Short mmCIF file of C-alpha atoms in Angstrom, two decimals:
data_model
loop_
_atom_site.label_atom_id
_atom_site.label_comp_id
_atom_site.label_asym_id
_atom_site.label_seq_id
_atom_site.Cartn_x
_atom_site.Cartn_y
_atom_site.Cartn_z
CA MET A 56 -15.23 -7.90 21.10
CA ILE A 57 -16.69 -11.35 21.69
CA GLN A 58 -14.02 -14.16 21.83
CA VAL A 59 -14.82 -17.53 20.77
CA LEU A 60 -12.48 -20.37 21.29
CA PHE A 61 -13.01 -23.80 19.88
CA VAL A 62 -11.25 -26.69 21.45
CA CYS A 63 -10.54 -30.37 20.54
CA LEU A 64 -7.84 -32.97 21.29
CA GLY A 65 -4.92 -32.09 18.84
CA ASN A 66 -6.26 -28.79 17.22
CA ILE A 67 -5.76 -30.28 13.81
CA CYS A 68 -9.23 -31.61 12.76
CA ARG A 69 -12.36 -30.47 14.57
CA SER A 70 -11.52 -27.19 16.38
CA PRO A 71 -9.59 -25.71 13.29
CA MET A 72 -12.48 -26.75 11.14
CA ALA A 73 -14.86 -25.06 13.54
CA GLU A 74 -12.75 -22.00 13.66
CA ALA A 75 -12.57 -21.67 9.90
CA VAL A 76 -16.32 -22.25 9.38
CA PHE A 77 -17.26 -19.97 12.25
CA ARG A 78 -14.99 -17.26 10.83
CA HIS A 79 -16.55 -17.65 7.50
CA LYS A 80 -20.07 -17.22 9.06
CA VAL A 81 -19.04 -14.25 11.05
CA LYS A 82 -17.41 -12.62 7.96
CA GLU A 83 -20.72 -13.39 5.88
CA ALA A 84 -22.71 -11.82 8.58
CA GLY A 85 -20.50 -8.65 8.62
CA LEU A 86 -19.56 -9.13 12.29
CA GLU A 87 -15.64 -9.37 12.09
CA ARG A 88 -15.41 -6.32 14.23
CA ASP A 89 -17.55 -7.81 16.89
CA ILE A 90 -16.49 -11.53 17.10
CA VAL A 91 -12.94 -12.96 17.24
CA VAL A 92 -12.40 -16.73 16.60
CA ASP A 93 -9.58 -19.01 17.65
CA SER A 94 -8.88 -22.67 18.34
CA VAL A 95 -6.66 -24.85 20.48
CA GLY A 96 -6.16 -28.36 21.44
CA THR A 97 -5.95 -29.97 24.75
CA GLY A 98 -2.83 -31.87 23.87
CA ASP A 99 0.44 -30.61 22.32
CA TRP A 100 1.14 -33.56 19.99
CA HIS A 101 0.65 -31.37 16.81
CA GLU A 102 1.76 -28.01 18.00
CA GLY A 103 2.93 -25.75 15.13
CA GLU A 104 1.31 -27.79 12.57
CA THR A 105 -1.35 -26.78 10.09
CA PRO A 106 -4.78 -28.54 10.05
CA HIS A 107 -5.02 -32.28 9.14
CA GLN A 108 -5.15 -32.94 5.35
CA GLY A 109 -8.66 -34.14 5.42
CA THR A 110 -9.74 -30.91 7.10
CA CYS A 111 -7.85 -28.83 4.54
CA GLU A 112 -9.30 -30.68 1.59
CA LEU A 113 -12.83 -30.42 2.86
CA LEU A 114 -12.56 -26.63 3.67
CA ARG A 115 -11.07 -25.96 0.15
CA GLU A 116 -13.89 -27.92 -1.51
CA LYS A 117 -16.37 -25.58 0.56
CA ASP A 118 -14.17 -22.50 -0.37
CA ILE A 119 -13.67 -21.76 3.36
CA ASP A 120 -10.53 -19.93 4.14
CA PHE A 121 -8.36 -21.46 6.86
CA SER A 122 -5.13 -19.47 6.51
CA GLY A 123 -3.27 -18.69 9.56
CA ILE A 124 -4.58 -21.67 11.54
CA VAL A 125 -1.78 -23.43 13.27
CA ALA A 126 -2.21 -26.02 16.22
CA ARG A 127 -1.43 -24.94 19.65
CA LYS A 128 -2.20 -26.29 23.10
CA ILE A 129 -4.80 -24.63 25.35
CA GLU A 130 -3.55 -22.41 28.26
CA LYS A 131 -5.27 -21.07 31.19
CA ARG A 132 -5.26 -17.57 29.89
CA ASP A 133 -7.28 -18.97 26.76
CA VAL A 134 -10.07 -19.89 29.05
CA GLU A 135 -9.78 -16.64 30.99
CA ASN A 136 -9.85 -14.42 27.80
CA ALA A 137 -12.62 -16.16 25.90
CA ASP A 138 -16.27 -15.36 26.25
CA TYR A 139 -17.26 -18.67 24.75
CA VAL A 140 -15.11 -21.93 25.15
CA VAL A 141 -16.69 -24.43 22.83
CA ALA A 142 -15.46 -27.89 23.32
CA MET A 143 -16.15 -30.82 20.65
CA ASP A 144 -16.71 -33.52 23.21
CA ALA A 145 -16.99 -34.44 26.82
CA ASP A 146 -13.40 -35.36 27.25
CA ASN A 147 -12.28 -31.85 26.03
CA MET A 148 -14.82 -30.34 28.49
CA ARG A 149 -13.11 -32.21 31.33
CA SER A 150 -9.61 -31.00 30.11
CA ILE A 151 -10.87 -27.48 29.94
CA ARG A 152 -12.64 -27.45 33.25
CA SER A 153 -9.27 -28.54 34.80
CA LEU A 154 -7.83 -25.19 33.72
CA ALA A 155 -10.85 -23.03 34.64
CA ASP A 156 -11.79 -21.52 37.93
CA GLU A 157 -15.39 -21.67 39.01
CA ALA A 158 -16.16 -18.26 37.65
CA ASN A 159 -15.03 -19.27 34.18
CA ASP A 160 -16.77 -22.76 34.23
CA THR A 161 -20.11 -21.16 33.09
CA LYS A 162 -18.74 -20.31 29.69
CA ILE A 163 -17.61 -23.78 28.83
CA THR A 164 -19.87 -25.62 26.55
CA LYS A 165 -20.16 -28.34 23.94
CA LEU A 166 -20.79 -27.30 20.28
CA MET A 167 -23.59 -29.73 20.02
CA ASP A 168 -25.37 -28.21 22.99
CA PHE A 169 -26.31 -25.32 20.66
CA VAL A 170 -28.10 -27.72 18.26
CA PRO A 171 -31.82 -28.04 19.44
CA ARG A 172 -33.12 -31.44 19.39
CA ASN A 173 -29.77 -33.08 18.73
CA LYS A 174 -29.35 -36.54 20.16
CA ILE A 175 -25.59 -36.60 19.54
CA GLU A 176 -23.66 -34.90 22.22
CA ASP A 177 -20.10 -35.09 20.99
CA VAL A 178 -18.51 -34.18 17.49
CA PRO A 179 -16.55 -37.44 16.75
CA ASP A 180 -12.90 -37.12 15.93
CA PRO A 181 -12.16 -37.55 12.12
CA TYR A 182 -8.53 -38.26 12.89
CA PHE A 183 -9.76 -41.71 14.12
CA THR A 184 -12.92 -42.20 12.20
CA GLY A 185 -11.87 -40.64 8.80
CA ASN A 186 -15.38 -39.18 8.32
CA PHE A 187 -14.67 -35.37 7.72
CA ASP A 188 -17.91 -35.03 5.89
CA GLU A 189 -19.99 -36.05 8.97
CA VAL A 190 -17.94 -33.77 11.23
CA TYR A 191 -18.30 -30.82 8.85
CA ASN A 192 -22.10 -31.25 8.77
CA MET A 193 -22.17 -31.15 12.52
CA VAL A 194 -19.64 -28.22 12.80
CA ASP A 195 -21.64 -26.23 10.25
CA GLU A 196 -24.94 -26.76 11.99
CA GLY A 197 -23.46 -26.16 15.52
CA CYS A 198 -21.68 -22.82 14.16
CA ASP A 199 -24.95 -21.61 12.63
CA GLN A 200 -26.67 -22.11 15.99
CA LEU A 201 -23.76 -20.64 18.09
CA LEU A 202 -23.79 -17.63 15.90
CA ALA A 203 -27.58 -17.06 16.39
CA HIS A 204 -27.17 -17.49 20.05
CA ILE A 205 -24.30 -15.07 20.34
CA ARG A 206 -26.32 -12.50 18.18
CA GLU A 207 -29.26 -12.78 20.45
CA GLN A 208 -27.30 -12.71 23.61
CA SER A 209 -25.29 -9.69 22.55
CA SER A 210 -27.89 -7.84 20.35
CA ILE A 211 -25.63 -7.85 17.31
#
């Protein structure tokens, strides 16, 4: 099984949104037996909480299931076990790299790195901006491209 881990700051806005959207796309593609999806945060402020109300409302509007998603802090084993560690921004990347050894560093990337010809490198945090729609659009496109990449790399 291919393990994909999305990472943001508190694991209540961007990474749970990406987890839910990616799970939805994986299910639509019939790849639930091939790809496992999870999300974590680099901080522990919201551990045990469900996603932010703005994330929940947007996912409900899009009819995307987010059941079972609960915030938790990233651990070294998360990085070791994942095949793809997908950060939402450069700060997340630095935090993840502090947990990873050199061998694992190559599987750490930002979501927007998968979007060709994209000028925006980081997914902004709607916890601070309030713009959940903008973030959803970026996450949706990034997840499409990530899934295409995984399918090509794994021949699935």
